[in-house]
JSON list of C-alpha atoms in Angstrom, two decimals:
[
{"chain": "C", "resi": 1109, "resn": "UNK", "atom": "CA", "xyz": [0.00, 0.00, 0.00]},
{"chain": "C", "resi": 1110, "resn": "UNK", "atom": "CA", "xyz": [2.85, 2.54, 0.54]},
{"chain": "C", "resi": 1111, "resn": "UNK", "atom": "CA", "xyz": [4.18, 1.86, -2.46]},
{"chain": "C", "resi": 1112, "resn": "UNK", "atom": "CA", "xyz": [1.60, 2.69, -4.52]},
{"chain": "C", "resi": 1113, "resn": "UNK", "atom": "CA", "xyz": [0.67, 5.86, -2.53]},
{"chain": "C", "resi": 1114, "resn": "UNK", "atom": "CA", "xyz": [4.09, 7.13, -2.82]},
{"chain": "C", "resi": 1115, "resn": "UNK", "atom": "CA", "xyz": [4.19, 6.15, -6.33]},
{"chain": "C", "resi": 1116, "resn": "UNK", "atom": "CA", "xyz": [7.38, 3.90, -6.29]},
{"chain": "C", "resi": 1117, "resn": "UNK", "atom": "CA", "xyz": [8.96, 0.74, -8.23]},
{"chain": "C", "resi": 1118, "resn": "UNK", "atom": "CA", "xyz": [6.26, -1.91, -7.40]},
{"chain": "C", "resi": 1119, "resn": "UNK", "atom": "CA", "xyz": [8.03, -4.72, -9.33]},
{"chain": "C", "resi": 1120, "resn": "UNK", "atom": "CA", "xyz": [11.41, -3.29, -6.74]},
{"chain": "C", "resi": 1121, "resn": "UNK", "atom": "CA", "xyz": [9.69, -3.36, -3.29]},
{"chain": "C", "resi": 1122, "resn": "UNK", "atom": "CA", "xyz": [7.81, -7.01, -4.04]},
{"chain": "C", "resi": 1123, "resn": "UNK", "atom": "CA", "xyz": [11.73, -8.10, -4.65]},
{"chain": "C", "resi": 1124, "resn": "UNK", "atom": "CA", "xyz": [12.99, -7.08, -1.87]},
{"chain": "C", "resi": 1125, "resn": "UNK", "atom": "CA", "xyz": [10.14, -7.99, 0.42]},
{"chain": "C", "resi": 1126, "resn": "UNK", "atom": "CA", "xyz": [10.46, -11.19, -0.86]},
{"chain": "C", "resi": 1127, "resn": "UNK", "atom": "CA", "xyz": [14.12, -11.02, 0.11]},
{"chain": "C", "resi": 1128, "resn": "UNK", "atom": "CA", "xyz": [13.82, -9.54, 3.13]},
{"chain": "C", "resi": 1129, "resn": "UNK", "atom": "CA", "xyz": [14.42, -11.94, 5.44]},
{"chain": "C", "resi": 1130, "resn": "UNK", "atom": "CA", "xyz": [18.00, -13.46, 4.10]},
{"chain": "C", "resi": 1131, "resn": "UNK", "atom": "CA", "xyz": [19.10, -10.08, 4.44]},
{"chain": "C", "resi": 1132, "resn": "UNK", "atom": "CA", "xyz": [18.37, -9.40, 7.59]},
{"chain": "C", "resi": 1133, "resn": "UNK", "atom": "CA", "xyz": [19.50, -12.86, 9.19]},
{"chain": "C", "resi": 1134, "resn": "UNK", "atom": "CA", "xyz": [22.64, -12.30, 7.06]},
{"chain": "C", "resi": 1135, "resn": "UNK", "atom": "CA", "xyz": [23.20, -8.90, 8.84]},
{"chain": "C", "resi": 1136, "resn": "UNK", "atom": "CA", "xyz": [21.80, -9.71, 12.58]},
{"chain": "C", "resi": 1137, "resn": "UNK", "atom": "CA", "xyz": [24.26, -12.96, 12.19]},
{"chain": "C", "resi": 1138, "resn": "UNK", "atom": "CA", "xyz": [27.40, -10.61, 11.02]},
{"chain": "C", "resi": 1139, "resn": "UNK", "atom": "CA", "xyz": [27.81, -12.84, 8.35]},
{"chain": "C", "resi": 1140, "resn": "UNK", "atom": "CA", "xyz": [29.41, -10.57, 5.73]},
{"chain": "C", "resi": 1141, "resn": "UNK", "atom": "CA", "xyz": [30.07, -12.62, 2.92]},
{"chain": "C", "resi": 1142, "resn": "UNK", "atom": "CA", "xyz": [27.04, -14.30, 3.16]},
{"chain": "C", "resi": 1143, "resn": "UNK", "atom": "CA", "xyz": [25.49, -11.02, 2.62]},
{"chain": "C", "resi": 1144, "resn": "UNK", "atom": "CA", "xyz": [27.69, -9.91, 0.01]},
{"chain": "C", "resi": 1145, "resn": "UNK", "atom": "CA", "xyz": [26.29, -13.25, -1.95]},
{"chain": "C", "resi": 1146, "resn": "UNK", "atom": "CA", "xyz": [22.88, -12.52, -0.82]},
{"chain": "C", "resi": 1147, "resn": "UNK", "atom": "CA", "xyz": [23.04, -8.74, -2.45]},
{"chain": "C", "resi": 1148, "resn": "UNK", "atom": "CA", "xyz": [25.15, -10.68, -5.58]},
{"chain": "C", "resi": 1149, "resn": "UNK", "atom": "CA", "xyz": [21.87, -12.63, -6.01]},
{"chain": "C", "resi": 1150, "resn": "UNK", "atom": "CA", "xyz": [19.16, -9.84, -5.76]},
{"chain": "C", "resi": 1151, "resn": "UNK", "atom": "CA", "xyz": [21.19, -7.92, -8.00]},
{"chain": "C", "resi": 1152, "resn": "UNK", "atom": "CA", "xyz": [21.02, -10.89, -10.22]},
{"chain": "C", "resi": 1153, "resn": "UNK", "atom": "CA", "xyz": [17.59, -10.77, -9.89]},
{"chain": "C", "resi": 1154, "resn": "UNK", "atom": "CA", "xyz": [16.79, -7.39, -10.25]},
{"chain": "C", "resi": 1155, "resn": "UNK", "atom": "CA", "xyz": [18.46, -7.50, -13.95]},
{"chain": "C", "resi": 1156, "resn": "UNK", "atom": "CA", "xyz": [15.84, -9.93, -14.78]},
{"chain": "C", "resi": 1157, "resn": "UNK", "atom": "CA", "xyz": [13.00, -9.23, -12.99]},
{"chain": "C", "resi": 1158, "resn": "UNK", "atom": "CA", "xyz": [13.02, -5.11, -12.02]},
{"chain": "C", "resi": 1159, "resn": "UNK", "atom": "CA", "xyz": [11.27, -3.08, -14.47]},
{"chain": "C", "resi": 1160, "resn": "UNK", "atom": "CA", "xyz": [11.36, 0.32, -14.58]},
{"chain": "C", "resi": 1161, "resn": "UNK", "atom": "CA", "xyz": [13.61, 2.95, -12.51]},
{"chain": "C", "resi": 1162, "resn": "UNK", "atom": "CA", "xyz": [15.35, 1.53, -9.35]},
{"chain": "C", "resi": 1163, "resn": "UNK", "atom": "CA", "xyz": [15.60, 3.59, -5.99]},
{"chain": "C", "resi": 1164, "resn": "UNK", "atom": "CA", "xyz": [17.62, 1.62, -3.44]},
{"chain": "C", "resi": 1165, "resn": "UNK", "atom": "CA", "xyz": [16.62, 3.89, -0.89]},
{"chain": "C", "resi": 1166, "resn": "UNK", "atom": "CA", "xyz": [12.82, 3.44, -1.86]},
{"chain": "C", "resi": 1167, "resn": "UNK", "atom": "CA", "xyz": [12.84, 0.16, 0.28]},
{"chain": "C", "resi": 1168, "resn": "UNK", "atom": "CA", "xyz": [14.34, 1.79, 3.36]},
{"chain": "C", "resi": 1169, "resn": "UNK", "atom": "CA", "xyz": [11.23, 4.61, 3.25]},
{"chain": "C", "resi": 1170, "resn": "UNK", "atom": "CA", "xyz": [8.58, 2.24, 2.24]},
{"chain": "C", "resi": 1171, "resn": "UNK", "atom": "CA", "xyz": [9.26, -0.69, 4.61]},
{"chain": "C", "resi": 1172, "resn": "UNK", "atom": "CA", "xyz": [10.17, 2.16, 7.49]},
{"chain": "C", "resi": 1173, "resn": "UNK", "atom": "CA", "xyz": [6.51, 3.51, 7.03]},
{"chain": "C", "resi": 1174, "resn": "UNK", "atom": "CA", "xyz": [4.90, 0.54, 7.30]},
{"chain": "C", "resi": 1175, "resn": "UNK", "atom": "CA", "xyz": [6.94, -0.39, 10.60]},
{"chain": "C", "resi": 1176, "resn": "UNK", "atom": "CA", "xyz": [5.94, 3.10, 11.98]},
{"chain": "C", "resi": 1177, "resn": "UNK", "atom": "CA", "xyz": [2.64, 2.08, 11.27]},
{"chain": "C", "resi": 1178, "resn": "UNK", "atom": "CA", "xyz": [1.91, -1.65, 12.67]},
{"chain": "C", "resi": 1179, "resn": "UNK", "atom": "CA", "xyz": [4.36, -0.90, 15.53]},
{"chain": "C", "resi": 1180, "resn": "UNK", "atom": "CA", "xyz": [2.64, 1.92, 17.08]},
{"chain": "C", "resi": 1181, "resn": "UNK", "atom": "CA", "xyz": [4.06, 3.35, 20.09]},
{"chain": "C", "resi": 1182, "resn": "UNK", "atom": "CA", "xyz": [6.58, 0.41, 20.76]},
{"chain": "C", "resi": 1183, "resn": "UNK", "atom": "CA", "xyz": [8.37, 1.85, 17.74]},
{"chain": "C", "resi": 1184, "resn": "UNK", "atom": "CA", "xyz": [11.44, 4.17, 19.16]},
{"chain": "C", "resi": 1185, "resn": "UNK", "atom": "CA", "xyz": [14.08, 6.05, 17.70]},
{"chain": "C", "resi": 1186, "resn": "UNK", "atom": "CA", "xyz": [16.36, 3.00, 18.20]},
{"chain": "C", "resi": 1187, "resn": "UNK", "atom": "CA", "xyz": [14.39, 0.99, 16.40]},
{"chain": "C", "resi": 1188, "resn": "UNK", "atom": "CA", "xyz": [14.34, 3.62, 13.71]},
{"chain": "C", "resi": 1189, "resn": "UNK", "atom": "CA", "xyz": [17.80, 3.78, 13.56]},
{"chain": "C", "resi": 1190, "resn": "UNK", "atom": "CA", "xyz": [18.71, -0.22, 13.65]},
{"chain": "C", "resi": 1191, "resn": "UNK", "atom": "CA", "xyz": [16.70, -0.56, 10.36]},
{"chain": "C", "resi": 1192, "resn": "UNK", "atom": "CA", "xyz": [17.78, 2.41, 8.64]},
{"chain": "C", "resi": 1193, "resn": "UNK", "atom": "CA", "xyz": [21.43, 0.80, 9.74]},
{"chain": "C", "resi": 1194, "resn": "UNK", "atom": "CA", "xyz": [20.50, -2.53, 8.66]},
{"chain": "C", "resi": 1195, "resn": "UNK", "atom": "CA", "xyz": [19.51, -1.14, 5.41]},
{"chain": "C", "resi": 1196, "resn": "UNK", "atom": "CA", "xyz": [22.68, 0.72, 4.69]},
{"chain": "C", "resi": 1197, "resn": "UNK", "atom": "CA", "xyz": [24.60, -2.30, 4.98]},
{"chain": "C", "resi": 1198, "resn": "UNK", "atom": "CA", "xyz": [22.34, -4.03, 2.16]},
{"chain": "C", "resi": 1199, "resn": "UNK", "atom": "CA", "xyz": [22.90, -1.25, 0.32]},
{"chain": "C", "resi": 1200, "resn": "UNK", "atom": "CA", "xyz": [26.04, -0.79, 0.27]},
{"chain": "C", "resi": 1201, "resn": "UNK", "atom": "CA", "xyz": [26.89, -4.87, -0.49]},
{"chain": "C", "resi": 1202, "resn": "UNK", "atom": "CA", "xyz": [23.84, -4.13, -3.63]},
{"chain": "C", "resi": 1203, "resn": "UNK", "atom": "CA", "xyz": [25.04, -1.01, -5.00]},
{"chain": "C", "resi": 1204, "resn": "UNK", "atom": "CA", "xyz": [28.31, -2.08, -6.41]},
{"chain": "C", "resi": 1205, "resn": "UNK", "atom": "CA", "xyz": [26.62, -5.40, -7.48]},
{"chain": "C", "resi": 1206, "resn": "UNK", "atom": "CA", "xyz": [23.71, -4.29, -9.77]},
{"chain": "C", "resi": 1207, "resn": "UNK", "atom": "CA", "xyz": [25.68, -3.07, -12.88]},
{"chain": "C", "resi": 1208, "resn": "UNK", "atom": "CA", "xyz": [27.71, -6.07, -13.27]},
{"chain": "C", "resi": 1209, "resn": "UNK", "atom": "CA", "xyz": [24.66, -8.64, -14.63]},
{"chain": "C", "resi": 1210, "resn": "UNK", "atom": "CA", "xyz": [24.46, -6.52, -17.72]},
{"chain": "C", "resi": 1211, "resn": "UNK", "atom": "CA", "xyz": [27.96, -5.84, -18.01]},
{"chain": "C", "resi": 1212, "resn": "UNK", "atom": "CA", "xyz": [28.75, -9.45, -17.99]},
{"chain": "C", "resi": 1213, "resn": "UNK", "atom": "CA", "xyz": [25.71, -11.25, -19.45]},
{"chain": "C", "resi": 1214, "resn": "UNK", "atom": "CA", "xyz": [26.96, -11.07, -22.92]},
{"chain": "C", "resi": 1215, "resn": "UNK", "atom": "CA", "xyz": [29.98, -12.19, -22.40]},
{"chain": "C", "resi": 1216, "resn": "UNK", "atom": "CA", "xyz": [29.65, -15.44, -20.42]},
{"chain": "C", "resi": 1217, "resn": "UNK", "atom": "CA", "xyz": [27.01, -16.72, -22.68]},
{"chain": "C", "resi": 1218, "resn": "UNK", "atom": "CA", "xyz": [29.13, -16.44, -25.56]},
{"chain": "C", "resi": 1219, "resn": "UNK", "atom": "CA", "xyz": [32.16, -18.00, -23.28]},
{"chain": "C", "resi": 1220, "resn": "UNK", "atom": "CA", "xyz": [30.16, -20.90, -22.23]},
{"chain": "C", "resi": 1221, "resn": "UNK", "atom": "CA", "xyz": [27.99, -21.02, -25.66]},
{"chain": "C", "resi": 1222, "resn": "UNK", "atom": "CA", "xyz": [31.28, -20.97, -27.54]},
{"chain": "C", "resi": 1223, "resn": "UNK", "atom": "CA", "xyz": [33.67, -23.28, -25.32]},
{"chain": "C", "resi": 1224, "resn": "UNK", "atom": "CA", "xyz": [34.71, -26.63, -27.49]},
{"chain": "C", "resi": 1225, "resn": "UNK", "atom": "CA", "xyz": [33.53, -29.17, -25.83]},
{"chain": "C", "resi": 1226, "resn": "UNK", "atom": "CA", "xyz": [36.86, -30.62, -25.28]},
{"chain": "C", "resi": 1227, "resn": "UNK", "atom": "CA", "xyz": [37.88, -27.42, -23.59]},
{"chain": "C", "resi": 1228, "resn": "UNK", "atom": "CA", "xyz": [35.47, -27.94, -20.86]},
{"chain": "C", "resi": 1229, "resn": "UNK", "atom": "CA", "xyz": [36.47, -31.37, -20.68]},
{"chain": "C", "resi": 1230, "resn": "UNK", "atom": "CA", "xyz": [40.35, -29.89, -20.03]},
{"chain": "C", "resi": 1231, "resn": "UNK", "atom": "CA", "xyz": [39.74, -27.31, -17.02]},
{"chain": "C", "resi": 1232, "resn": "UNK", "atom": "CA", "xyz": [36.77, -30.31, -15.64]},
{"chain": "C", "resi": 1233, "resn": "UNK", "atom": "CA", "xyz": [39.93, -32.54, -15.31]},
{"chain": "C", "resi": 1234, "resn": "UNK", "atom": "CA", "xyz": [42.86, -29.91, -14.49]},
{"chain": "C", "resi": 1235, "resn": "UNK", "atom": "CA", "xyz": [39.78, -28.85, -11.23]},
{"chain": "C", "resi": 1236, "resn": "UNK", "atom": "CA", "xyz": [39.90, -32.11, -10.34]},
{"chain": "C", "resi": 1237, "resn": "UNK", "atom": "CA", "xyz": [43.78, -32.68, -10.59]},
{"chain": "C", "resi": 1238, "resn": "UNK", "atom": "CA", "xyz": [44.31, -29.13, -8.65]},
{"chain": "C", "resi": 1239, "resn": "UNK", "atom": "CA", "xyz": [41.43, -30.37, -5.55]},
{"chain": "C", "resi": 1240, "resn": "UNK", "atom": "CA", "xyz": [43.15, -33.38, -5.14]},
{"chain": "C", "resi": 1241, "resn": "UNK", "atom": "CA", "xyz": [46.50, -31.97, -5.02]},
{"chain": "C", "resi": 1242, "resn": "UNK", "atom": "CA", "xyz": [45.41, -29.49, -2.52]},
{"chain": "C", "resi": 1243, "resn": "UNK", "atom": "CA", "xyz": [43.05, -31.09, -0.50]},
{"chain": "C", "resi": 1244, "resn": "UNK", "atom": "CA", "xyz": [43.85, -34.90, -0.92]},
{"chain": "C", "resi": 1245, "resn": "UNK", "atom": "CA", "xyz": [41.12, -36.30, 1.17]},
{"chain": "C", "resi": 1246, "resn": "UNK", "atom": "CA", "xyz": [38.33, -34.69, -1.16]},
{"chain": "C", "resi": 1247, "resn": "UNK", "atom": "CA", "xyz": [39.17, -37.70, -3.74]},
{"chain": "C", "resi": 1248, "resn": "UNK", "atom": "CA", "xyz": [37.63, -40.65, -1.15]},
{"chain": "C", "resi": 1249, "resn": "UNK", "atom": "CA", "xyz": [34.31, -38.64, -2.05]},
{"chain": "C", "resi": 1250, "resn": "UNK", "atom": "CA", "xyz": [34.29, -39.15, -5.98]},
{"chain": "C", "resi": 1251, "resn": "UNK", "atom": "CA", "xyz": [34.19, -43.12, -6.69]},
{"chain": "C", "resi": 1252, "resn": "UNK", "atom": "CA", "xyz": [32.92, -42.03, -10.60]},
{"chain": "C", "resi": 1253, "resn": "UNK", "atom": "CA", "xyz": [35.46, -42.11, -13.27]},
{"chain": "C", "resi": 1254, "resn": "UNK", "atom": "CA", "xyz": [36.84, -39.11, -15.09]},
{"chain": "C", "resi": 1255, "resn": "UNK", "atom": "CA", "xyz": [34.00, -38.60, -17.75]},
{"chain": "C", "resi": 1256, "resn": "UNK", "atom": "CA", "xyz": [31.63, -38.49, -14.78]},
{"chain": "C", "resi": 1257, "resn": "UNK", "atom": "CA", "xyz": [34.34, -35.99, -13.00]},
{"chain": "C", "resi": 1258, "resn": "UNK", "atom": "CA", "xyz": [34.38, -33.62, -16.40]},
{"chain": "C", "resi": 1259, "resn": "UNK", "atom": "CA", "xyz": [30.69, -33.87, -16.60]},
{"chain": "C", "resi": 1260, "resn": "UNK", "atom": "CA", "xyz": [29.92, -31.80, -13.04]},
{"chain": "C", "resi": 1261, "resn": "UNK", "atom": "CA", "xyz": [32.83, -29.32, -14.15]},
{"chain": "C", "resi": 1262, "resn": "UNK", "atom": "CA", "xyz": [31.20, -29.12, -17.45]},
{"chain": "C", "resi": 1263, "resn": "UNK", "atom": "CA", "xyz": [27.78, -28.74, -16.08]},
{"chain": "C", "resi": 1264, "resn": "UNK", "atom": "CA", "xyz": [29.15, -25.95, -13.68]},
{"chain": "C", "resi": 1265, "resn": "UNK", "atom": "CA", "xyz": [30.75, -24.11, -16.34]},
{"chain": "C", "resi": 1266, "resn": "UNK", "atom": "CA", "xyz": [26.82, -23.87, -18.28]},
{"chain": "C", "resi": 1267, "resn": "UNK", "atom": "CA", "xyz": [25.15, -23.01, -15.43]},
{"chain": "C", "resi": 1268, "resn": "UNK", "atom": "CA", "xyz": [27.64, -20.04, -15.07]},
{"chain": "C", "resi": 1269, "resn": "UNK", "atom": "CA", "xyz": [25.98, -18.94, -18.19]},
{"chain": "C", "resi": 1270, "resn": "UNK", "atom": "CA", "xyz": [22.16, -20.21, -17.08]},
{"chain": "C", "resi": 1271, "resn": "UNK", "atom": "CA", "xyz": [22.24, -17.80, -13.60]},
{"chain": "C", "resi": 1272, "resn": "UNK", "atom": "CA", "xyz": [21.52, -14.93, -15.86]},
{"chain": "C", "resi": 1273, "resn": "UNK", "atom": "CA", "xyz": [19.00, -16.12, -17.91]},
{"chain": "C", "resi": 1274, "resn": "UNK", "atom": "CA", "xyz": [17.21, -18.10, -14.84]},
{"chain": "C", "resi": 1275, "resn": "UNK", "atom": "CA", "xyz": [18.63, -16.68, -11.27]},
{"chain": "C", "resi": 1276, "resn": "UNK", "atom": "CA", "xyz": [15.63, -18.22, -9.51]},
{"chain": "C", "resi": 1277, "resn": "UNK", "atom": "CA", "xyz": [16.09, -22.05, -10.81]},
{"chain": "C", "resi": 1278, "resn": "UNK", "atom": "CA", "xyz": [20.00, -21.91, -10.72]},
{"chain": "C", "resi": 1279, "resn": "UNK", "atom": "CA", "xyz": [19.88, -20.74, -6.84]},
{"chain": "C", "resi": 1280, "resn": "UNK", "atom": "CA", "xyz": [17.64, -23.15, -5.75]},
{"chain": "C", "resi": 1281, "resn": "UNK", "atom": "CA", "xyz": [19.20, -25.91, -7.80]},
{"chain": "C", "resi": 1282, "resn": "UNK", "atom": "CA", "xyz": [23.07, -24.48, -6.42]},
{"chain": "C", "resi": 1283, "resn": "UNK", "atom": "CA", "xyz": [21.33, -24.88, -2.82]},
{"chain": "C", "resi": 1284, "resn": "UNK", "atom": "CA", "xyz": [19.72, -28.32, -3.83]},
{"chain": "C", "resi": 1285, "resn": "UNK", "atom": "CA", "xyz": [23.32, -29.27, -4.55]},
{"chain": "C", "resi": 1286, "resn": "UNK", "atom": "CA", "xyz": [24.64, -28.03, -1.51]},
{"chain": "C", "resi": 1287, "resn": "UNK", "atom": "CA", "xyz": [22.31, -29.77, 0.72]},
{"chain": "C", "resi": 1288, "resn": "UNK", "atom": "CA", "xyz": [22.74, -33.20, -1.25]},
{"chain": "C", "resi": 1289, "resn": "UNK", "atom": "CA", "xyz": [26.40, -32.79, -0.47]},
{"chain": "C", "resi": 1290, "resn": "UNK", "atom": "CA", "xyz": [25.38, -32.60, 3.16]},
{"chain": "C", "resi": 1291, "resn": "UNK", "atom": "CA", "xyz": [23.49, -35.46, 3.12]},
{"chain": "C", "resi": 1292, "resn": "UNK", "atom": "CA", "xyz": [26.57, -37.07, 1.48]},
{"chain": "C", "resi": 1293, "resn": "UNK", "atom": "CA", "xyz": [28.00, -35.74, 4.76]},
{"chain": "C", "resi": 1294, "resn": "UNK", "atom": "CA", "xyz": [30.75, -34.10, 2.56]},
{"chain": "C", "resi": 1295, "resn": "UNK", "atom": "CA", "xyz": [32.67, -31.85, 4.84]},
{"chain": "C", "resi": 1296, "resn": "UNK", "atom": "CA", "xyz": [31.59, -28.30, 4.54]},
{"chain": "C", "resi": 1297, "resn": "UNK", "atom": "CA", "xyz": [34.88, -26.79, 4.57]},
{"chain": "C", "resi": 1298, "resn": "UNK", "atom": "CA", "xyz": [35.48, -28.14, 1.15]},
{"chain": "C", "resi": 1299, "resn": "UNK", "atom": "CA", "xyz": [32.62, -26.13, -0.52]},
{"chain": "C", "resi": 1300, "resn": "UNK", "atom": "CA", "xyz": [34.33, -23.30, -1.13]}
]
């Protein structure tokens, strides 16, 4: 309803409502590169999905109304000022973020569109060679041969292309991945 009343991006404030909620636990938690990745991903999806004119700062007014509103008299000037905090720190993870979808679009289709398949068979096997090198206990989690092993590289390598077409499907399929691993019980520390 504020939106609309102060006439701004709709399509903007229904992202990052939807949103909303990673951001903050990523903030309240002081997890800083998860919220880096989390502003990485909006601004992902903001390419796609944003139309119009983007105000950062139109979230910060709208969503502080609203909290005014359903929190009465409980609401103080502290509260005030830990969301417009809060909200600075999304910001300033987003802003640096939101041209780089459209600057690099383009490019990594054509990379990943273009790359012989042989190629991506190369850098699938060199990833391989260079995990087990550096971490060697990583290898008593593959039992599949080296097609197999090229295969995930080479799958990795499209969907690198795929997150701007799709951001929604390649996030949740990255996170199915993740959690599969954990039910593996792959160690986390080799994620990264």
């Amino acid at each position: 309803f504020n939106c609309k009343l102060m006439g701004y991006n709709i399509s903007w404030i229904n992202l990052a409502m939807e949103k909303l909620g990673a951001l903050v636990s990523c903030v309240a938690q002081g997890h800083d590169a998860y919220l880096e990745l989390e502003a990485n991903f909006l601004a992902m999806r903001i390419h796609k999905e944003v139309t119009g004119k983007l105000v950062l700062k139109e979230f910060r007014v709208v969503l502080l109304s609203s909290l005014r509103s359903l929190f009465g008299d409980v609401w103080s000037g502290m509260h005030e000022q830990s969301w417009s905090r809060m909200w600075s720190m999304v910001e300033k993870k987003l802003e640096p973020s939101l041209a780089l979808p459209a600057m690099y679009e383009r490019a990594v289709a054509n990379l990943t569109s273009e790359m012989a398949p042989e190629d991506k068979r190369k850098i699938g096997m060199e990833a391989f060679k260079q995990l087990f090198r550096k971490l060697p206990d990583t290898e008593n989690y593959f039992k599949q041969n080296n097609e197999r092993l090229c295969f995930f590289v080479t799958r990795a390598i499209e969907m690198s292309g795929e997150i701007y077409q799709d951001p929604v499907r390649l996030i949740n399929d990255t996170l199915s991945l993740g959690l599969r691993h954990i039910m593996y019980q792959v160690n986390t520390q080799y994620f990264e």
